[in-house]
PDB file of C-alpha atoms in Angstrom:
ATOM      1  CA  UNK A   1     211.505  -3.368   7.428  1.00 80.00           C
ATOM      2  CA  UNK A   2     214.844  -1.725   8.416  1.00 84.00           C
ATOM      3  CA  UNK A   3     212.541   0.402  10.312  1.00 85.00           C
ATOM      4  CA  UNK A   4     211.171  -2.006  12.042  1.00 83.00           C
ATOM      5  CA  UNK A   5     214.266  -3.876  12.574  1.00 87.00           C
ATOM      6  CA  UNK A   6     215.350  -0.099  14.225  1.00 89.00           C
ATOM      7  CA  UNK A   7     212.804   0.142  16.445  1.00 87.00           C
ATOM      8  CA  UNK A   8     212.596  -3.683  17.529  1.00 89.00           C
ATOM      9  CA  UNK A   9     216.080  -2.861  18.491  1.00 90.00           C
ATOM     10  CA  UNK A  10     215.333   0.146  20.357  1.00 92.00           C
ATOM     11  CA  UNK A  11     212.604  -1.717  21.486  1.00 92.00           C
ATOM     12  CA  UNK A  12     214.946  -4.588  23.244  1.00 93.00           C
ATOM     13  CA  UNK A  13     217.488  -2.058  24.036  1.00 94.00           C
ATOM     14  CA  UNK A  14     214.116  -0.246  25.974  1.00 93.00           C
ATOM     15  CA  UNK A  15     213.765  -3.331  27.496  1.00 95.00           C
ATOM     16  CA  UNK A  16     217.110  -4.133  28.409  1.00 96.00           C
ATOM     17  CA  UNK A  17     216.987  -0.155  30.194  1.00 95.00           C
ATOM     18  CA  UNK A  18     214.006  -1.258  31.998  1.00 95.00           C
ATOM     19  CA  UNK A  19     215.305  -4.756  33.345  1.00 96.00           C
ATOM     20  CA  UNK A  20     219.084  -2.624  34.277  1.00 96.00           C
ATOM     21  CA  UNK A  21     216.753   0.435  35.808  1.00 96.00           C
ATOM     22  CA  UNK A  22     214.463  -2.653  37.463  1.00 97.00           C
ATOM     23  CA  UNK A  23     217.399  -4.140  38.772  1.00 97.00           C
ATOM     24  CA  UNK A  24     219.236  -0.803  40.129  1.00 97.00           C
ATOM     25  CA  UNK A  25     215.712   0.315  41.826  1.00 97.00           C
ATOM     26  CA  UNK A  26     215.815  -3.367  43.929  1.00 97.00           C
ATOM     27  CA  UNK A  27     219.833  -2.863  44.207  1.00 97.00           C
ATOM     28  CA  UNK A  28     218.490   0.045  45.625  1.00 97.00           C
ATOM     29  CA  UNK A  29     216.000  -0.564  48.130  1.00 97.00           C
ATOM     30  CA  UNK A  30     218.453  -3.460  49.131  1.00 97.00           C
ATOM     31  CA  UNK A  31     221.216  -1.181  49.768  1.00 98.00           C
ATOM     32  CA  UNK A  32     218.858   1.312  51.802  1.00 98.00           C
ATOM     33  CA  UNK A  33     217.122  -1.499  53.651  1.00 98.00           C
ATOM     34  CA  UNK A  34     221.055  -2.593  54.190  1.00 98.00           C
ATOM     35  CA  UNK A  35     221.832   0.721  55.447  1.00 98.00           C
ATOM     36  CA  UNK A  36     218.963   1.323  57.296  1.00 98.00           C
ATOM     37  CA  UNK A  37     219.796  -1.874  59.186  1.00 98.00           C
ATOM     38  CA  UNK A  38     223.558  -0.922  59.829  1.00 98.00           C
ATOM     39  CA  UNK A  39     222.423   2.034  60.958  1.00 98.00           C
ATOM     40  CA  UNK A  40     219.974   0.611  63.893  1.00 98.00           C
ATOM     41  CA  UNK A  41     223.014  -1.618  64.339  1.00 97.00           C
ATOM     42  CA  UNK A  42     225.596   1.250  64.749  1.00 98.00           C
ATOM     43  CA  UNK A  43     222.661   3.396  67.440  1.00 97.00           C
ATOM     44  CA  UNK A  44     221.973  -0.010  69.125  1.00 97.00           C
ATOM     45  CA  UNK A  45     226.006  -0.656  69.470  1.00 97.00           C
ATOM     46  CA  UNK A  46     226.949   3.494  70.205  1.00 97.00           C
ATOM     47  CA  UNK A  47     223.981   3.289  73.290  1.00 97.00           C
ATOM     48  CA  UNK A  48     225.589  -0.202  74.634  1.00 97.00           C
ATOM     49  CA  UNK A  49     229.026   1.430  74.535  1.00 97.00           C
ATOM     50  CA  UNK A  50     227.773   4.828  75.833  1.00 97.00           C
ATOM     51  CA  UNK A  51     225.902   3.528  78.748  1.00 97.00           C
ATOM     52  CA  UNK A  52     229.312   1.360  79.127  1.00 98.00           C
ATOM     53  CA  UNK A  53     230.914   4.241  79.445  1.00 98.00           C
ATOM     54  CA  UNK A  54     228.342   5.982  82.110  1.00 98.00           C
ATOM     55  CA  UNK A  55     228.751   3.388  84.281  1.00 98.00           C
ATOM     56  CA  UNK A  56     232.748   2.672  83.922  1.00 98.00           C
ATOM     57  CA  UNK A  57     232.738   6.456  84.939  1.00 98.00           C
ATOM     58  CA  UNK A  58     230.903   6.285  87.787  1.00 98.00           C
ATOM     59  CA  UNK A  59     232.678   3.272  88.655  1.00 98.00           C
ATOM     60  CA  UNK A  60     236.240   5.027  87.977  1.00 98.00           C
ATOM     61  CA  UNK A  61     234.656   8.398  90.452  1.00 98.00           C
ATOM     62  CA  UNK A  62     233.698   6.021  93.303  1.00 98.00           C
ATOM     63  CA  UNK A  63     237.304   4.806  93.188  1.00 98.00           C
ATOM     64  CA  UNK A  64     238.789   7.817  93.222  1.00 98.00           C
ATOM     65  CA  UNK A  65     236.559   8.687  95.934  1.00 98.00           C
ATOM     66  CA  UNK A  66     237.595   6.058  97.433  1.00 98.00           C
ATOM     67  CA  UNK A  67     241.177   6.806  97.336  1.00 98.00           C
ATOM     68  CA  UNK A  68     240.693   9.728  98.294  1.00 98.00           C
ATOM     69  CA  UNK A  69     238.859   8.711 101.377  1.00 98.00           C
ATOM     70  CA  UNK A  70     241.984   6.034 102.407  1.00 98.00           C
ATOM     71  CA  UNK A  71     244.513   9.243 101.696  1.00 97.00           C
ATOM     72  CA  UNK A  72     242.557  11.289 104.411  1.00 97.00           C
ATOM     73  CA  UNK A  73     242.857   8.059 106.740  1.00 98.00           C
ATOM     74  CA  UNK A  74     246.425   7.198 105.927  1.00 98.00           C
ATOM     75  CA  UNK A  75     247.566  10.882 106.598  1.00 98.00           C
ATOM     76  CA  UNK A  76     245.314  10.762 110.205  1.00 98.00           C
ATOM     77  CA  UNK A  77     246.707   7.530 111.314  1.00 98.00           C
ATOM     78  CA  UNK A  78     250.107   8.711 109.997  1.00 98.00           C
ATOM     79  CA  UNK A  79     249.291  12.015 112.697  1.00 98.00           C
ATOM     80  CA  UNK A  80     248.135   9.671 114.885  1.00 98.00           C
ATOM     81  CA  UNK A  81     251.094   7.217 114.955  1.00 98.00           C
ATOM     82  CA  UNK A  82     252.999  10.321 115.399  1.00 98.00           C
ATOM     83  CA  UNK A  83     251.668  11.714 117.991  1.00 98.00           C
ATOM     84  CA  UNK A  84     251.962   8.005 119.860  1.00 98.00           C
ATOM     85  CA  UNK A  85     255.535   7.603 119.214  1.00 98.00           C
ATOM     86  CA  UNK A  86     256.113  11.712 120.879  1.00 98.00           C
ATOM     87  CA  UNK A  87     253.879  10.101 123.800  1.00 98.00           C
ATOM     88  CA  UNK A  88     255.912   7.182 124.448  1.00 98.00           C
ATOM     89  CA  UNK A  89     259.344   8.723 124.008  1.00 98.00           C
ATOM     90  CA  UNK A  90     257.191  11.227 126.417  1.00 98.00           C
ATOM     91  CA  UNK A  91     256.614   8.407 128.889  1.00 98.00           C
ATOM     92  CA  UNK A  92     259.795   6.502 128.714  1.00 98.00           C
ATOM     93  CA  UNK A  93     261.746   9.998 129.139  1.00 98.00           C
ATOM     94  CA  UNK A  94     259.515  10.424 132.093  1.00 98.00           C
ATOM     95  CA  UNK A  95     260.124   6.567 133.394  1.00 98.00           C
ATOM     96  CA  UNK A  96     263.471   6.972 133.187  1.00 98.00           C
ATOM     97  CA  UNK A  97     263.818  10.598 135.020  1.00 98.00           C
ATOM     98  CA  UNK A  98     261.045   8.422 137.741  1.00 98.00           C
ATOM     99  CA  UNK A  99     263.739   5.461 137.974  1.00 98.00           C
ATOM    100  CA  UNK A 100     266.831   7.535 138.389  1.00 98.00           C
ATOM    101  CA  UNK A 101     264.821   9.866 141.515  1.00 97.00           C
ATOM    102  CA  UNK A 102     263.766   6.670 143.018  1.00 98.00           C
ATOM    103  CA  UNK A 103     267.511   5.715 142.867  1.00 98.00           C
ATOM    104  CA  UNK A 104     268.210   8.630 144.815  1.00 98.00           C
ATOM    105  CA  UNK A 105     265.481   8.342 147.182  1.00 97.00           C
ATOM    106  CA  UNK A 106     266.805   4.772 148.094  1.00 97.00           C
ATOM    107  CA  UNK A 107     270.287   5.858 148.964  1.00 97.00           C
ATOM    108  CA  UNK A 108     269.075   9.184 150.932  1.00 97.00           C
ATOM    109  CA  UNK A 109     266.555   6.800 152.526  1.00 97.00           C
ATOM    110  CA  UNK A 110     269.620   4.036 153.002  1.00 97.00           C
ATOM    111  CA  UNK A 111     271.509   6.850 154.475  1.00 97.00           C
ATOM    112  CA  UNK A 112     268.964   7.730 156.625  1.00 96.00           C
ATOM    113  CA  UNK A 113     268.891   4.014 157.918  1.00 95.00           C
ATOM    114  CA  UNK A 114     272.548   3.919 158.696  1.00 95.00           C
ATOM    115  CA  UNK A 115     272.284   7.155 160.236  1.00 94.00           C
ATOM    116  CA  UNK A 116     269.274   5.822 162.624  1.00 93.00           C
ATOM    117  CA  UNK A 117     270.453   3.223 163.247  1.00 93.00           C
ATOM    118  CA  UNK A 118     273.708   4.974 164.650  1.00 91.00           C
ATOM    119  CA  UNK A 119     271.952   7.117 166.742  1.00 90.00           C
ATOM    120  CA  UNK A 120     270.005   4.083 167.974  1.00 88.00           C
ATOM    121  CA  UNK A 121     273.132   1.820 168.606  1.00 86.00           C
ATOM    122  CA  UNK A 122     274.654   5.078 170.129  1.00 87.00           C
ATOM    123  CA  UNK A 123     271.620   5.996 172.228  1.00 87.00           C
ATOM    124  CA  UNK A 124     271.477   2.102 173.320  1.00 82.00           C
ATOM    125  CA  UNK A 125     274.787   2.232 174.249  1.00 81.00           C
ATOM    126  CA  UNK A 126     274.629   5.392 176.726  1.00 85.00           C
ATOM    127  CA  UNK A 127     271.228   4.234 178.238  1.00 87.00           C
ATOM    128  CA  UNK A 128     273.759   0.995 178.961  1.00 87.00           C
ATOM    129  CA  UNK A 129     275.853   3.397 180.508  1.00 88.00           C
ATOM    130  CA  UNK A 130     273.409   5.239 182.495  1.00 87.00           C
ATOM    131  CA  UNK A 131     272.122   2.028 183.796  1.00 88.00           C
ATOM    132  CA  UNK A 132     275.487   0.911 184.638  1.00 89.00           C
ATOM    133  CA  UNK A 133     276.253   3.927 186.187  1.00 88.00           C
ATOM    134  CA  UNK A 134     273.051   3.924 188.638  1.00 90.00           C
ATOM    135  CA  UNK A 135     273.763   0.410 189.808  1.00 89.00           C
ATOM    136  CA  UNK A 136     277.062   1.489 190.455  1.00 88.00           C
ATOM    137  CA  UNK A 137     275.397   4.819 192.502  1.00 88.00           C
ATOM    138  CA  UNK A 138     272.570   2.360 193.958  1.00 86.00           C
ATOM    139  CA  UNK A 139     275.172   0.059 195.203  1.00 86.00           C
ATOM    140  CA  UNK A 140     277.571   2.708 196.949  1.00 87.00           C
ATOM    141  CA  UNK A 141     274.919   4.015 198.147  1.00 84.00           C
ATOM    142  CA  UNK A 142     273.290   1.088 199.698  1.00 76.00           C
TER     143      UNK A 142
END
């Protein structure tokens, strides 16, 4: 009987190792069907975020493309603004050199006038003269 007792125990205690083994075999296949899941979770979430991170890259290069692109224009219409501002102080310089030789061609040319004009008023004055002088020779001589 106290054998039987013995092995009735080892019997239970058997049983109890199968139920615990039973139980850590589902634990088991819980916990792998758990991690299997996670881990179609974590390649699912790590392509998202990787093809996030394609296109936030090719994003971030056409903007720096982009700035580069407005750099080269700045600097050309910075050349070209440049080169406008030496053209006008060009043109004004010019304007004003045109100005001051028209100045002087109006007072040669006012000279000139006043000079004419002398002659003129002289030469209008002798052909008086003359005239007066003939009548005076027509008369004394008529």
């Amino acid at each position: 009987e106290k054998e039987f007792k013995m092995l009735e125990k080892e019997h239970l205690e058997d049983q109890k190792t199968l139920q615990t083994l039973e139980i850590l075999r589902k634990t088991e296949e819980r916990l792998k069907h758990e991690l299997q899941k996670l881990k179609d979770e974590l390649a699912d979430t790590t392509t998202h975020y990787h093809q996030q991170l394609q296109t936030q890259a090719q994003e971030l290069q056409s903007l720096l493309h982009q700035r580069d692109q407005l750099s080269t224009q700045t600097e050309d219409l910075q050349y070209q603004l440049k080169n406008l501002q030496n053209d006008h102080t060009k043109t004004l310089t010019e304007l004003d050199t045109t100005i001051d030789r028209t100045h002087e061609l109006e007072a040669e040319l006012d000279q000139n006038n006043r000079t004419l004009r002398s002659m003129l008023d002289s030469q209008d004055f002798r052909e008086e003269e003359y005239n007066s002088e003939m009548s005076h020779i027509k008369r004394q001589a008529d």
